[in-house]
């Protein structure tokens, strides 16, 4: 299966934006659902957004629905997460994940392939 590699993390001031990319190295996202998750220190991993493989529907957690946008870039073979109006509470390690057959995109145990993650730090 493809190796997932995240990029685009970094440090940004509150109110700023970042665009993360999840690349499928050695493969494609065809027929795969893709999700983005994050985990802050001392907290559980949290679902953020997902792109379904069959209809291309977008799913979001309520906490990010009006600030984050998930999209697929076929030219670059990536699934991106545009993050706007970032706040200090968004500081976390962000990881993408994929799987061929997903029943509940919000459940992390549905995903079979994970990237290593990219750090996002939002300063005040």
PDB file of N, CA and C in Angstrom, residues 48-49 59-69 82-86:
ATOM      1  N   UNK A  48     -11.014  15.149  12.318  1.00  0.00           N
ATOM      2  CA  UNK A  48     -11.190  16.505  11.813  1.00  0.00           C
ATOM      3  C   UNK A  48     -12.041  16.542  10.548  1.00  0.00           C
ATOM      4  N   UNK A  49     -11.641  15.776   9.558  1.00  0.00           N
ATOM      5  CA  UNK A  49     -12.307  15.852   8.267  1.00  0.00           C
ATOM      6  C   UNK A  49     -12.021  14.584   7.470  1.00  0.00           C
ATOM      7  N   UNK A  59     -16.757  15.323   5.004  1.00  0.00           N
ATOM      8  CA  UNK A  59     -17.280  15.246   6.358  1.00  0.00           C
ATOM      9  C   UNK A  59     -16.368  16.045   7.268  1.00  0.00           C
ATOM     10  N   UNK A  60     -16.956  16.730   8.237  1.00  0.00           N
ATOM     11  CA  UNK A  60     -16.165  17.559   9.148  1.00  0.00           C
ATOM     12  C   UNK A  60     -16.613  17.370  10.592  1.00  0.00           C
ATOM     13  N   UNK A  61     -15.654  17.519  11.494  1.00  0.00           N
ATOM     14  CA  UNK A  61     -15.999  17.625  12.906  1.00  0.00           C
ATOM     15  C   UNK A  61     -16.605  19.006  13.132  1.00  0.00           C
ATOM     16  N   UNK A  62     -17.509  19.088  14.069  1.00  0.00           N
ATOM     17  CA  UNK A  62     -18.187  20.354  14.340  1.00  0.00           C
ATOM     18  C   UNK A  62     -17.189  21.447  14.736  1.00  0.00           C
ATOM     19  N   UNK A  63     -16.109  21.039  15.381  1.00  0.00           N
ATOM     20  CA  UNK A  63     -15.145  22.030  15.889  1.00  0.00           C
ATOM     21  C   UNK A  63     -14.373  22.739  14.783  1.00  0.00           C
ATOM     22  N   UNK A  64     -14.351  22.161  13.575  1.00  0.00           N
ATOM     23  CA  UNK A  64     -13.561  22.763  12.508  1.00  0.00           C
ATOM     24  C   UNK A  64     -14.365  23.015  11.249  1.00  0.00           C
ATOM     25  N   UNK A  65     -15.639  22.704  11.265  1.00  0.00           N
ATOM     26  CA  UNK A  65     -16.445  22.687  10.044  1.00  0.00           C
ATOM     27  C   UNK A  65     -16.406  23.996   9.265  1.00  0.00           C
ATOM     28  N   UNK A  66     -16.357  25.100   9.930  1.00  0.00           N
ATOM     29  CA  UNK A  66     -16.418  26.380   9.229  1.00  0.00           C
ATOM     30  C   UNK A  66     -15.052  27.025   9.059  1.00  0.00           C
ATOM     31  N   UNK A  67     -13.988  26.271   9.420  1.00  0.00           N
ATOM     32  CA  UNK A  67     -12.631  26.825   9.302  1.00  0.00           C
ATOM     33  C   UNK A  67     -11.718  25.969   8.432  1.00  0.00           C
ATOM     34  N   UNK A  68     -11.973  24.672   8.378  1.00  0.00           N
ATOM     35  CA  UNK A  68     -11.109  23.748   7.642  1.00  0.00           C
ATOM     36  C   UNK A  68     -11.826  23.260   6.384  1.00  0.00           C
ATOM     37  N   UNK A  69     -11.044  23.036   5.329  1.00  0.00           N
ATOM     38  CA  UNK A  69     -11.591  22.507   4.085  1.00  0.00           C
ATOM     39  C   UNK A  69     -10.699  21.367   3.606  1.00  0.00           C
ATOM     40  N   UNK A  82      -6.982  22.597   4.153  1.00  0.00           N
ATOM     41  CA  UNK A  82      -6.807  24.037   4.302  1.00  0.00           C
ATOM     42  C   UNK A  82      -7.360  24.446   5.660  1.00  0.00           C
ATOM     43  N   UNK A  83      -6.524  25.082   6.464  1.00  0.00           N
ATOM     44  CA  UNK A  83      -6.929  25.447   7.820  1.00  0.00           C
ATOM     45  C   UNK A  83      -6.860  26.955   7.975  1.00  0.00           C
ATOM     46  N   UNK A  84      -7.988  27.557   8.285  1.00  0.00           N
ATOM     47  CA  UNK A  84      -8.089  29.003   8.404  1.00  0.00           C
ATOM     48  C   UNK A  84      -8.430  29.418   9.827  1.00  0.00           C
ATOM     49  N   UNK A  85      -8.109  30.664  10.136  1.00  0.00           N
ATOM     50  CA  UNK A  85      -8.402  31.221  11.459  1.00  0.00           C
ATOM     51  C   UNK A  85      -7.926  30.280  12.571  1.00  0.00           C
ATOM     52  N   UNK A  86      -6.686  29.881  12.479  1.00  0.00           N
ATOM     53  CA  UNK A  86      -6.137  28.953  13.464  1.00  0.00           C
ATOM     54  C   UNK A  86      -6.009  29.617  14.826  1.00  0.00           C
TER      55      UNK A  86
END
